[in-house]
CSV table of C-alpha atoms in Angstrom, one decimal:
chain,number,residue,atom,x,y,z
X,1246,MET,CA,-25.9,-12.5,-35.5
X,1247,TYR,CA,-23.2,-15.0,-34.5
X,1248,ILE,CA,-20.4,-16.5,-36.5
X,1249,ASP,CA,-21.3,-19.9,-38.0
X,1250,VAL,CA,-18.3,-21.6,-36.4
X,1251,MET,CA,-19.5,-20.8,-32.9
X,1252,SER,CA,-21.0,-23.9,-31.3
X,1253,THR,CA,-24.7,-24.0,-30.4
X,1254,SER,CA,-23.9,-24.1,-26.7
X,1255,GLU,CA,-21.6,-21.0,-27.1
X,1256,ARG,CA,-24.3,-19.2,-29.0
X,1257,LEU,CA,-26.8,-19.9,-26.3
X,1258,ILE,CA,-24.4,-18.7,-23.6
X,1259,SER,CA,-23.6,-15.5,-25.5
X,1260,ALA,CA,-27.2,-14.8,-26.2
X,1261,THR,CA,-28.1,-15.3,-22.6
X,1262,ARG,CA,-25.3,-13.1,-21.4
X,1263,GLU,CA,-26.5,-10.3,-23.6
X,1264,LEU,CA,-30.1,-10.7,-22.7
X,1265,LEU,CA,-29.4,-10.8,-19.0
X,1266,TRP,CA,-27.5,-7.5,-19.3
X,1267,GLU,CA,-30.2,-5.9,-21.5
X,1268,ARG,CA,-33.4,-7.3,-19.9
X,1269,GLY,CA,-32.7,-9.1,-16.6
X,1270,TYR,CA,-33.7,-12.6,-15.7
X,1271,VAL,CA,-37.4,-12.3,-16.1
X,1272,GLY,CA,-37.1,-10.6,-19.5
X,1273,THR,CA,-34.7,-13.3,-20.7
X,1274,SER,CA,-37.2,-15.9,-21.9
X,1275,PRO,CA,-36.1,-19.2,-23.4
X,1276,LYS,CA,-37.7,-18.2,-26.6
X,1277,ALA,CA,-35.8,-14.9,-26.7
X,1278,ILE,CA,-32.5,-16.8,-26.0
X,1279,GLN,CA,-33.3,-19.3,-28.8
X,1280,GLN,CA,-34.1,-16.5,-31.2
X,1281,ARG,CA,-31.0,-14.5,-30.4
X,1282,ALA,CA,-28.8,-17.6,-30.6
X,1283,ASP,CA,-30.5,-18.9,-33.7
X,1284,ALA,CA,-31.0,-22.2,-31.9
X,1285,GLY,CA,-34.0,-24.5,-31.5
X,1286,GLN,CA,-35.7,-25.5,-28.3
X,1287,GLY,CA,-34.3,-29.0,-28.6
X,1288,SER,CA,-30.7,-27.6,-28.9
X,1289,MET,CA,-31.2,-25.5,-25.8
X,1290,TYR,CA,-32.4,-28.4,-23.7
X,1291,HIS,CA,-29.8,-30.7,-25.1
X,1292,HIS,CA,-27.0,-28.5,-23.8
X,1293,PHE,CA,-28.7,-27.1,-20.6
X,1294,ALA,CA,-31.2,-28.4,-18.1
X,1295,GLY,CA,-33.3,-25.3,-18.5
X,1296,LYS,CA,-33.2,-21.5,-18.2
X,1297,PRO,CA,-31.7,-21.5,-14.6
X,1298,ASP,CA,-28.8,-23.8,-15.7
X,1299,LEU,CA,-28.1,-21.7,-18.8
X,1300,ALA,CA,-28.4,-18.4,-16.9
X,1301,LEU,CA,-26.0,-19.7,-14.2
X,1302,THR,CA,-23.5,-20.6,-17.0
X,1303,ALA,CA,-23.9,-17.2,-18.6
X,1304,ILE,CA,-23.5,-15.4,-15.3
X,1305,ARG,CA,-20.4,-17.4,-14.4
X,1306,ARG,CA,-18.9,-16.5,-17.8
X,1307,THR,CA,-19.7,-12.9,-17.4
X,1308,ALA,CA,-18.1,-12.9,-13.9
X,1309,GLU,CA,-15.0,-14.6,-15.2
X,1310,GLU,CA,-14.6,-12.1,-18.0
X,1311,MET,CA,-15.1,-9.2,-15.5
X,1312,ARG,CA,-12.4,-10.6,-13.2
X,1313,ALA,CA,-10.0,-11.2,-16.1
X,1314,THR,CA,-10.5,-7.7,-17.4
X,1315,ALA,CA,-9.9,-6.2,-14.0
X,1316,GLU,CA,-6.9,-8.4,-13.3
X,1317,ALA,CA,-5.3,-7.3,-16.6
X,1318,THR,CA,-5.3,-3.8,-15.2
X,1319,PHE,CA,-4.5,-4.6,-11.6
X,1320,GLY,CA,-1.6,-6.8,-12.6
X,1321,GLY,CA,0.0,-4.2,-14.7
X,1322,ASP,CA,3.0,-2.0,-14.0
X,1323,GLY,CA,2.9,1.0,-11.8
X,1324,THR,CA,2.3,2.1,-8.3
X,1325,ALA,CA,-0.8,1.1,-6.3
X,1326,TYR,CA,-2.4,4.4,-7.1
X,1327,GLU,CA,-1.6,4.2,-10.8
X,1328,ARG,CA,-3.1,0.7,-11.1
X,1329,ILE,CA,-6.2,1.7,-9.2
X,1330,ALA,CA,-6.4,4.8,-11.4
X,1331,ALA,CA,-6.0,2.7,-14.5
X,1332,TYR,CA,-8.9,0.5,-13.4
X,1333,LEU,CA,-11.1,3.5,-12.7
X,1334,LEU,CA,-10.2,5.2,-15.9
X,1335,ARG,CA,-10.3,2.2,-18.3
X,1336,GLU,CA,-12.6,2.3,-21.3
X,1337,ARG,CA,-16.1,1.2,-20.4
X,1338,ASP,CA,-19.6,1.4,-21.9
X,1339,VAL,CA,-20.7,3.5,-19.0
X,1340,LEU,CA,-24.3,4.0,-20.2
X,1341,ARG,CA,-24.8,0.3,-20.6
X,1342,GLY,CA,-23.7,-0.4,-17.0
X,1343,CYS,CA,-21.9,-3.3,-15.4
X,1344,PRO,CA,-23.1,-6.7,-16.5
X,1345,VAL,CA,-22.4,-8.1,-13.1
X,1346,GLY,CA,-23.5,-5.1,-11.0
X,1347,ARG,CA,-26.8,-4.9,-12.8
X,1348,LEU,CA,-27.6,-8.5,-11.7
X,1349,THR,CA,-27.7,-7.2,-8.1
X,1350,MET,CA,-30.8,-5.3,-9.0
X,1351,ASP,CA,-32.6,-8.4,-10.4
X,1352,PRO,CA,-34.9,-9.8,-7.7
X,1353,GLU,CA,-34.9,-13.3,-9.2
X,1354,ILE,CA,-31.1,-13.4,-9.3
X,1355,ILE,CA,-30.7,-12.2,-5.7
X,1356,ALA,CA,-33.4,-14.6,-4.5
X,1357,ASP,CA,-31.7,-17.6,-6.0
X,1358,PRO,CA,-28.5,-18.5,-4.0
X,1359,ALA,CA,-27.0,-20.4,-7.0
X,1360,LEU,CA,-27.5,-17.5,-9.4
X,1361,ARG,CA,-26.4,-14.9,-6.8
X,1362,ALA,CA,-23.2,-16.8,-5.9
X,1363,PRO,CA,-21.1,-15.8,-8.9
X,1364,VAL,CA,-22.2,-12.2,-8.4
X,1365,ASP,CA,-21.2,-12.2,-4.8
X,1366,GLU,CA,-18.0,-14.0,-5.4
X,1367,THR,CA,-17.0,-11.5,-8.2
X,1368,LEU,CA,-17.7,-8.4,-6.1
X,1369,ASP,CA,-15.9,-10.0,-3.1
X,1370,TRP,CA,-12.9,-10.8,-5.3
X,1371,LEU,CA,-12.9,-7.3,-6.7
X,1372,ARG,CA,-12.9,-5.7,-3.2
X,1373,GLY,CA,-10.2,-8.1,-2.0
X,1374,ARG,CA,-8.0,-7.5,-5.0
X,1375,ILE,CA,-8.3,-3.7,-4.7
X,1376,ALA,CA,-7.6,-4.0,-0.9
X,1377,ALA,CA,-4.5,-6.0,-1.6
X,1378,ILE,CA,-3.3,-3.3,-4.0
X,1379,VAL,CA,-4.0,-0.6,-1.4
X,1380,GLN,CA,-2.1,-2.6,1.2
X,1381,GLU,CA,0.9,-2.7,-1.3
X,1382,GLY,CA,0.7,1.0,-1.5
X,1383,LEU,CA,0.6,1.3,2.3
X,1384,ASP,CA,3.6,-1.0,2.6
X,1385,GLN,CA,5.5,1.1,0.1
X,1386,GLY,CA,4.6,4.4,1.9
X,1387,GLU,CA,2.5,5.5,-1.0
X,1388,PHE,CA,-0.6,6.1,1.2
X,1389,GLY,CA,-1.0,7.6,4.6
X,1390,ALA,CA,-1.3,5.4,7.6
X,1391,HIS,CA,-5.0,6.5,8.0
X,1392,VAL,CA,-5.9,4.6,4.8
X,1393,VAL,CA,-7.8,1.4,5.5
X,1394,PRO,CA,-7.5,-1.0,2.5
X,1395,GLY,CA,-10.9,-2.6,2.8
X,1396,GLU,CA,-12.7,0.7,3.1
X,1397,ILE,CA,-10.8,2.1,0.1
X,1398,ALA,CA,-11.7,-1.0,-1.9
X,1399,ALA,CA,-15.4,-0.7,-1.0
X,1400,ALA,CA,-15.2,3.0,-2.0
X,1401,VAL,CA,-13.7,2.1,-5.4
X,1402,VAL,CA,-16.3,-0.5,-6.1
X,1403,ALA,CA,-19.1,1.8,-4.9
X,1404,THR,CA,-17.8,4.6,-7.1
X,1405,VAL,CA,-17.8,2.4,-10.2
X,1406,GLN,CA,-21.2,0.8,-9.6
X,1407,GLY,CA,-22.8,4.0,-8.4
X,1408,GLY,CA,-21.3,5.9,-11.3
X,1409,TYR,CA,-23.0,3.5,-13.7
X,1410,VAL,CA,-26.3,4.2,-12.0
X,1411,LEU,CA,-25.9,8.0,-12.1
X,1412,ALA,CA,-24.7,7.9,-15.7
X,1413,ARG,CA,-27.7,5.7,-16.8
X,1414,ALA,CA,-30.1,7.9,-14.9
X,1415,SER,CA,-28.8,11.1,-16.5
X,1416,GLY,CA,-28.1,9.5,-19.9
X,1417,SER,CA,-24.6,10.9,-19.8
X,1418,PRO,CA,-21.2,9.4,-18.7
X,1419,ASP,CA,-20.4,12.8,-17.1
X,1420,ALA,CA,-21.6,11.6,-13.6
X,1421,PHE,CA,-19.5,8.5,-13.8
X,1422,ASP,CA,-16.5,10.5,-14.8
X,1423,ALA,CA,-17.0,13.0,-12.1
X,1424,GLY,CA,-17.2,10.3,-9.4
X,1425,VAL,CA,-14.0,8.7,-10.7
X,1426,ARG,CA,-12.2,12.1,-10.7
X,1427,GLY,CA,-13.4,12.8,-7.2
X,1428,LEU,CA,-12.3,9.5,-5.8
X,1429,LEU,CA,-8.9,9.8,-7.5
X,1430,SER,CA,-8.3,13.2,-6.0
X,1431,LEU,CA,-9.1,11.8,-2.6
X,1432,LEU,CA,-6.7,8.9,-3.1
X,1433,ALA,CA,-3.9,10.8,-4.7
X,1434,PRO,CA,-0.7,10.3,-2.7
X,1435,GLY,CA,1.1,13.3,-1.1
């Protein structure tokens, strides 16, 4: 399951991250977390105040990882279009979906302001980062003056998140890939 050198708290966080992605908040019971992490109940409550505290830590970790992965692409070389394309075309487990985006479909996460906050912050960061890249492209004359950075950013995030939904519904990454190709053709300079 987990490498023996991983601390109990890290095993609990990792197990919770996986279970939230697979089952959602309600389906992620303390017992399931403990079993997946190979940790006892006492260990869980020694490190975390309860399931909400552990879930919040796991959601924050997932959000941080998503931002870091996106930033590695956004901060790379290339034009604005090339960096956005690299983000859209990067390797993903499309049929598994987005671990952050999937949380928006979880009523318990959305109803709890503390649990929802890292999700909102991450999606806001993503739109803001993409909008800044589009603005760079506008400033360099790469995109036409009609391009609105915030709207393009929203379209990119919607394409990715909606692409996950379409791919999962059809059981094939083809719908995701088609959405990405369509958006890139609309964004292509020239």
